[in-house]
Amino acid sequence: MRILEIALFSSLALLGIVSPQNGRAQDKSSAPASARPEEAPLTKITRTDREWKRQLTPMQYYVLRRNGTEQPYTGATWNNHRAGTYLCAGCGLPLFTSEAKYDSGTGWPSFWQTIQKSHVHEKPDNSLGMRRIAVECARCDGHLGHVFEDGPKPTGLRYCMNSAALKFIPAPNSAKK
Ligand SMILES: [Zn+2]
């Protein structure tokens, strides 16, 4: 009888009906199957100024943490045409894909849409006597660049980013151009 019980329990555990640890039905309510990972609310990443300084290069720190702007035509990705994903250089959050990148002629990497609208924050920036919309990473609040309304179709937006604020991850087997 005991052996039969164990055999029954093992098959139920294999089927995922009961959990081997406590024998109770597993609670799956915390992770509904319909929720894709990118739709989950972002958990903020906060570090002290000292920690950011230690983690980032001086140029990354200047752009991301001091709202700096790199000189045009100097960054690593303004002229990058490879397929891949652009992550936040501060926290690794995916921000843009190569499909939305285009040559804006500005010398800064430019995109007509973000990978996911919730991955960036936009806020008014009236510094330097200009009225602009600054774009920040929604997870670490790192300054990425600005967004303008003179971009190409279909959005008409130009996300004018700093190369230093982005980390490019080439797609597997993407050819180097
Ligand atoms: Zn970030």
PDB file of C-alpha atoms and ligand atoms in Angstrom:
ATOM      1  CA  MET A   1       0.000   0.000   0.000  1.00  0.00           C
ATOM      2  CA  ARG A   2       2.798   2.416   0.937  1.00  0.00           C
ATOM      3  CA  ILE A   3       4.626   1.642  -2.318  1.00  0.00           C
ATOM      4  CA  LEU A   4       1.457   2.296  -4.283  1.00  0.00           C
ATOM      5  CA  GLU A   5       1.068   5.676  -2.580  1.00  0.00           C
ATOM      6  CA  ILE A   6       4.625   6.661  -3.455  1.00  0.00           C
ATOM      7  CA  ALA A   7       4.151   5.548  -7.059  1.00  0.00           C
ATOM      8  CA  LEU A   8       0.942   7.561  -7.331  1.00  0.00           C
ATOM      9  CA  PHE A   9       2.553  10.637  -5.803  1.00  0.00           C
ATOM     10  CA  SER A  10       5.529  10.381  -8.170  1.00  0.00           C
ATOM     11  CA  SER A  11       3.308  10.252 -11.250  1.00  0.00           C
ATOM     12  CA  LEU A  12       1.278  13.228 -10.009  1.00  0.00           C
ATOM     13  CA  ALA A  13       4.497  15.122  -9.359  1.00  0.00           C
ATOM     14  CA  LEU A  14       5.713  14.272 -12.862  1.00  0.00           C
ATOM     15  CA  LEU A  15       2.482  15.637 -14.283  1.00  0.00           C
ATOM     16  CA  GLY A  16       2.985  18.817 -12.301  1.00  0.00           C
ATOM     17  CA  ILE A  17      -0.257  18.340 -10.397  1.00  0.00           C
ATOM     18  CA  VAL A  18       1.396  18.276  -7.023  1.00  0.00           C
ATOM     19  CA  SER A  19       4.698  19.769  -6.036  1.00  0.00           C
ATOM     20  CA  PRO A  20       7.261  17.239  -4.765  1.00  0.00           C
ATOM     21  CA  GLN A  21       8.296  19.634  -1.971  1.00  0.00           C
ATOM     22  CA  ASN A  22       5.021  20.008  -0.129  1.00  0.00           C
ATOM     23  CA  GLY A  23       2.482  17.873  -1.958  1.00  0.00           C
ATOM     24  CA  ARG A  24       0.151  20.850  -2.519  1.00  0.00           C
ATOM     25  CA  ALA A  25      -1.181  21.895  -5.850  1.00  0.00           C
ATOM     26  CA  GLN A  26       1.207  24.411  -7.367  1.00  0.00           C
ATOM     27  CA  ASP A  27       0.112  28.016  -7.297  1.00  0.00           C
ATOM     28  CA  LYS A  28       0.537  29.405 -10.781  1.00  0.00           C
ATOM     29  CA  SER A  29      -1.432  32.605 -10.172  1.00  0.00           C
ATOM     30  CA  SER A  30       1.753  34.636  -9.692  1.00  0.00           C
ATOM     31  CA  ALA A  31       2.781  34.091 -13.318  1.00  0.00           C
ATOM     32  CA  PRO A  32      -0.167  34.030 -15.701  1.00  0.00           C
ATOM     33  CA  ALA A  33       0.737  32.247 -18.941  1.00  0.00           C
ATOM     34  CA  SER A  34      -0.568  35.152 -21.029  1.00  0.00           C
ATOM     35  CA  ALA A  35       1.910  37.663 -19.566  1.00  0.00           C
ATOM     36  CA  ARG A  36       4.998  38.045 -21.703  1.00  0.00           C
ATOM     37  CA  PRO A  37       8.151  38.976 -19.764  1.00  0.00           C
ATOM     38  CA  GLU A  38       8.440  42.437 -21.351  1.00  0.00           C
ATOM     39  CA  GLU A  39       4.938  43.311 -20.168  1.00  0.00           C
ATOM     40  CA  ALA A  40       5.847  42.767 -16.541  1.00  0.00           C
ATOM     41  CA  PRO A  41       6.282  46.026 -14.615  1.00  0.00           C
ATOM     42  CA  LEU A  42       9.888  47.149 -14.586  1.00  0.00           C
ATOM     43  CA  THR A  43      11.723  46.886 -11.310  1.00  0.00           C
ATOM     44  CA  LYS A  44      13.694  50.087 -10.882  1.00  0.00           C
ATOM     45  CA  ILE A  45      17.462  49.870 -10.726  1.00  0.00           C
ATOM     46  CA  THR A  46      18.998  52.432  -8.411  1.00  0.00           C
ATOM     47  CA  ARG A  47      22.668  52.895  -7.643  1.00  0.00           C
ATOM     48  CA  THR A  48      24.622  55.582  -5.866  1.00  0.00           C
ATOM     49  CA  ASP A  49      26.612  58.066  -7.894  1.00  0.00           C
ATOM     50  CA  ARG A  50      29.766  56.308  -6.758  1.00  0.00           C
ATOM     51  CA  GLU A  51      28.503  52.943  -7.966  1.00  0.00           C
ATOM     52  CA  TRP A  52      27.566  54.368 -11.381  1.00  0.00           C
ATOM     53  CA  LYS A  53      31.013  55.948 -11.673  1.00  0.00           C
ATOM     54  CA  ARG A  54      32.624  52.631 -10.947  1.00  0.00           C
ATOM     55  CA  GLN A  55      30.412  50.691 -13.369  1.00  0.00           C
ATOM     56  CA  LEU A  56      30.384  53.060 -16.354  1.00  0.00           C
ATOM     57  CA  THR A  57      33.069  54.466 -18.615  1.00  0.00           C
ATOM     58  CA  PRO A  58      33.585  58.244 -18.220  1.00  0.00           C
ATOM     59  CA  MET A  59      31.630  58.899 -21.452  1.00  0.00           C
ATOM     60  CA  GLN A  60      28.767  56.574 -20.433  1.00  0.00           C
ATOM     61  CA  TYR A  61      28.639  58.288 -17.041  1.00  0.00           C
ATOM     62  CA  TYR A  62      28.654  61.760 -18.615  1.00  0.00           C
ATOM     63  CA  VAL A  63      25.732  60.908 -20.913  1.00  0.00           C
ATOM     64  CA  LEU A  64      23.634  58.585 -18.743  1.00  0.00           C
ATOM     65  CA  ARG A  65      24.060  60.191 -15.323  1.00  0.00           C
ATOM     66  CA  ARG A  66      24.887  63.823 -16.223  1.00  0.00           C
ATOM     67  CA  ASN A  67      22.504  64.334 -19.178  1.00  0.00           C
ATOM     68  CA  GLY A  68      25.506  64.795 -21.424  1.00  0.00           C
ATOM     69  CA  THR A  69      25.611  64.699 -25.212  1.00  0.00           C
ATOM     70  CA  GLU A  70      28.459  63.098 -27.129  1.00  0.00           C
ATOM     71  CA  GLN A  71      29.932  64.827 -30.154  1.00  0.00           C
ATOM     72  CA  PRO A  72      28.191  63.738 -33.373  1.00  0.00           C
ATOM     73  CA  TYR A  73      29.968  61.201 -35.608  1.00  0.00           C
ATOM     74  CA  THR A  74      32.105  60.049 -32.664  1.00  0.00           C
ATOM     75  CA  GLY A  75      30.031  57.276 -31.094  1.00  0.00           C
ATOM     76  CA  ALA A  76      30.315  53.553 -31.743  1.00  0.00           C
ATOM     77  CA  THR A  77      26.930  52.997 -33.375  1.00  0.00           C
ATOM     78  CA  TRP A  78      25.792  56.096 -35.322  1.00  0.00           C
ATOM     79  CA  ASN A  79      26.947  54.352 -38.528  1.00  0.00           C
ATOM     80  CA  ASN A  80      26.255  50.768 -37.427  1.00  0.00           C
ATOM     81  CA  HIS A  81      24.123  48.859 -39.950  1.00  0.00           C
ATOM     82  CA  ARG A  82      24.261  45.419 -38.405  1.00  0.00           C
ATOM     83  CA  ALA A  83      21.126  43.606 -37.297  1.00  0.00           C
ATOM     84  CA  GLY A  84      20.693  43.432 -33.565  1.00  0.00           C
ATOM     85  CA  THR A  85      19.360  44.988 -30.399  1.00  0.00           C
ATOM     86  CA  TYR A  86      20.345  48.151 -28.584  1.00  0.00           C
ATOM     87  CA  LEU A  87      20.296  47.889 -24.793  1.00  0.00           C
ATOM     88  CA  CYS A  88      20.627  50.562 -22.130  1.00  0.00           C
ATOM     89  CA  ALA A  89      24.351  50.819 -21.363  1.00  0.00           C
ATOM     90  CA  GLY A  90      23.483  51.434 -17.727  1.00  0.00           C
ATOM     91  CA  CYS A  91      21.187  48.519 -16.927  1.00  0.00           C
ATOM     92  CA  GLY A  92      20.863  46.333 -20.043  1.00  0.00           C
ATOM     93  CA  LEU A  93      17.175  46.984 -20.708  1.00  0.00           C
ATOM     94  CA  PRO A  94      16.364  46.403 -24.429  1.00  0.00           C
ATOM     95  CA  LEU A  95      15.489  49.796 -25.944  1.00  0.00           C
ATOM     96  CA  PHE A  96      15.686  49.659 -29.748  1.00  0.00           C
ATOM     97  CA  THR A  97      16.117  47.183 -32.580  1.00  0.00           C
ATOM     98  CA  SER A  98      18.082  47.622 -35.796  1.00  0.00           C
ATOM     99  CA  GLU A  99      14.814  47.409 -37.775  1.00  0.00           C
ATOM    100  CA  ALA A 100      13.788  50.826 -36.445  1.00  0.00           C
ATOM    101  CA  LYS A 101      17.231  52.402 -36.971  1.00  0.00           C
ATOM    102  CA  TYR A 102      17.724  54.771 -39.874  1.00  0.00           C
ATOM    103  CA  ASP A 103      20.318  57.177 -41.177  1.00  0.00           C
ATOM    104  CA  SER A 104      19.191  60.583 -39.943  1.00  0.00           C
ATOM    105  CA  GLY A 105      22.360  62.329 -41.118  1.00  0.00           C
ATOM    106  CA  THR A 106      22.914  63.764 -37.640  1.00  0.00           C
ATOM    107  CA  GLY A 107      25.874  61.631 -36.551  1.00  0.00           C
ATOM    108  CA  TRP A 108      23.897  60.122 -33.688  1.00  0.00           C
ATOM    109  CA  PRO A 109      22.183  56.713 -33.775  1.00  0.00           C
ATOM    110  CA  SER A 110      18.553  57.419 -34.680  1.00  0.00           C
ATOM    111  CA  PHE A 111      15.444  55.282 -34.444  1.00  0.00           C
ATOM    112  CA  TRP A 112      11.818  55.823 -35.413  1.00  0.00           C
ATOM    113  CA  GLN A 113      10.431  53.739 -32.561  1.00  0.00           C
ATOM    114  CA  THR A 114      11.391  52.072 -29.311  1.00  0.00           C
ATOM    115  CA  ILE A 115      11.344  48.325 -28.766  1.00  0.00           C
ATOM    116  CA  GLN A 116       8.620  48.836 -26.154  1.00  0.00           C
ATOM    117  CA  LYS A 117       7.104  52.187 -25.264  1.00  0.00           C
ATOM    118  CA  SER A 118       7.165  51.393 -21.547  1.00  0.00           C
ATOM    119  CA  HIS A 119      10.957  50.945 -21.638  1.00  0.00           C
ATOM    120  CA  VAL A 120      11.577  54.685 -21.933  1.00  0.00           C
ATOM    121  CA  HIS A 121      10.356  57.804 -20.161  1.00  0.00           C
ATOM    122  CA  GLU A 122       9.981  61.086 -21.966  1.00  0.00           C
ATOM    123  CA  LYS A 123      10.136  64.424 -20.186  1.00  0.00           C
ATOM    124  CA  PRO A 124      10.397  68.095 -21.157  1.00  0.00           C
ATOM    125  CA  ASP A 125      13.956  69.443 -21.262  1.00  0.00           C
ATOM    126  CA  ASN A 126      14.291  73.210 -21.543  1.00  0.00           C
ATOM    127  CA  SER A 127      18.063  73.322 -21.033  1.00  0.00           C
ATOM    128  CA  LEU A 128      20.433  75.155 -23.389  1.00  0.00           C
ATOM    129  CA  GLY A 129      17.631  77.546 -24.385  1.00  0.00           C
ATOM    130  CA  MET A 130      15.833  74.817 -26.356  1.00  0.00           C
ATOM    131  CA  ARG A 131      12.489  73.115 -25.872  1.00  0.00           C
ATOM    132  CA  ARG A 132      13.183  69.443 -26.277  1.00  0.00           C
ATOM    133  CA  ILE A 133      11.836  66.124 -25.023  1.00  0.00           C
ATOM    134  CA  ALA A 134      14.480  64.127 -23.180  1.00  0.00           C
ATOM    135  CA  VAL A 135      14.356  60.319 -23.294  1.00  0.00           C
ATOM    136  CA  GLU A 136      15.366  58.263 -20.282  1.00  0.00           C
ATOM    137  CA  CYS A 137      15.663  54.552 -19.589  1.00  0.00           C
ATOM    138  CA  ALA A 138      12.537  53.587 -17.653  1.00  0.00           C
ATOM    139  CA  ARG A 139      14.473  51.176 -15.440  1.00  0.00           C
ATOM    140  CA  CYS A 140      17.611  53.061 -14.349  1.00  0.00           C
ATOM    141  CA  ASP A 141      16.553  56.642 -15.303  1.00  0.00           C
ATOM    142  CA  GLY A 142      19.716  56.968 -17.399  1.00  0.00           C
ATOM    143  CA  HIS A 143      19.619  59.840 -19.921  1.00  0.00           C
ATOM    144  CA  LEU A 144      19.624  58.419 -23.460  1.00  0.00           C
ATOM    145  CA  GLY A 145      19.011  61.386 -25.752  1.00  0.00           C
ATOM    146  CA  HIS A 146      15.998  63.268 -27.127  1.00  0.00           C
ATOM    147  CA  VAL A 147      12.985  62.561 -29.294  1.00  0.00           C
ATOM    148  CA  PHE A 148      11.896  64.882 -32.131  1.00  0.00           C
ATOM    149  CA  GLU A 149       8.902  64.887 -34.439  1.00  0.00           C
ATOM    150  CA  ASP A 150      10.808  65.050 -37.714  1.00  0.00           C
ATOM    151  CA  GLY A 151      11.392  61.330 -38.153  1.00  0.00           C
ATOM    152  CA  PRO A 152      10.365  59.021 -40.985  1.00  0.00           C
ATOM    153  CA  LYS A 153       7.095  57.122 -41.382  1.00  0.00           C
ATOM    154  CA  PRO A 154       5.286  55.311 -39.910  1.00  0.00           C
ATOM    155  CA  THR A 155       5.748  57.116 -36.568  1.00  0.00           C
ATOM    156  CA  GLY A 156       7.258  60.413 -37.698  1.00  0.00           C
ATOM    157  CA  LEU A 157       9.504  60.256 -34.641  1.00  0.00           C
ATOM    158  CA  ARG A 158      13.259  60.587 -34.411  1.00  0.00           C
ATOM    159  CA  TYR A 159      14.751  59.095 -31.285  1.00  0.00           C
ATOM    160  CA  CYS A 160      18.128  60.823 -31.376  1.00  0.00           C
ATOM    161  CA  MET A 161      20.282  58.761 -29.044  1.00  0.00           C
ATOM    162  CA  ASN A 162      23.833  58.874 -27.766  1.00  0.00           C
ATOM    163  CA  SER A 163      25.959  55.869 -28.757  1.00  0.00           C
ATOM    164  CA  ALA A 164      27.472  55.966 -25.279  1.00  0.00           C
ATOM    165  CA  ALA A 165      24.057  55.357 -23.714  1.00  0.00           C
ATOM    166  CA  LEU A 166      23.514  52.183 -25.749  1.00  0.00           C
ATOM    167  CA  LYS A 167      25.052  48.741 -25.815  1.00  0.00           C
ATOM    168  CA  PHE A 168      24.687  46.979 -29.175  1.00  0.00           C
ATOM    169  CA  ILE A 169      24.115  43.216 -29.229  1.00  0.00           C
ATOM    170  CA  PRO A 170      24.447  41.808 -32.765  1.00  0.00           C
ATOM    171  CA  ALA A 171      21.835  39.289 -33.868  1.00  0.00           C
ATOM    172  CA  PRO A 172      23.204  35.749 -34.196  1.00  0.00           C
ATOM    173  CA  ASN A 173      24.769  35.232 -37.649  1.00  0.00           C
ATOM    174  CA  SER A 174      24.359  38.902 -38.556  1.00  0.00           C
ATOM    175  CA  ALA A 175      26.837  39.863 -41.239  1.00  0.00           C
ATOM    176  CA  LYS A 176      29.330  42.608 -40.452  1.00  0.00           C
ATOM    177  CA  LYS A 177      28.899  45.539 -42.827  1.00  0.00           C
TER     178      LYS A 177
HETATM  179 ZN    ZN B   1      18.765  51.598 -18.015  1.00  0.00          ZN
END
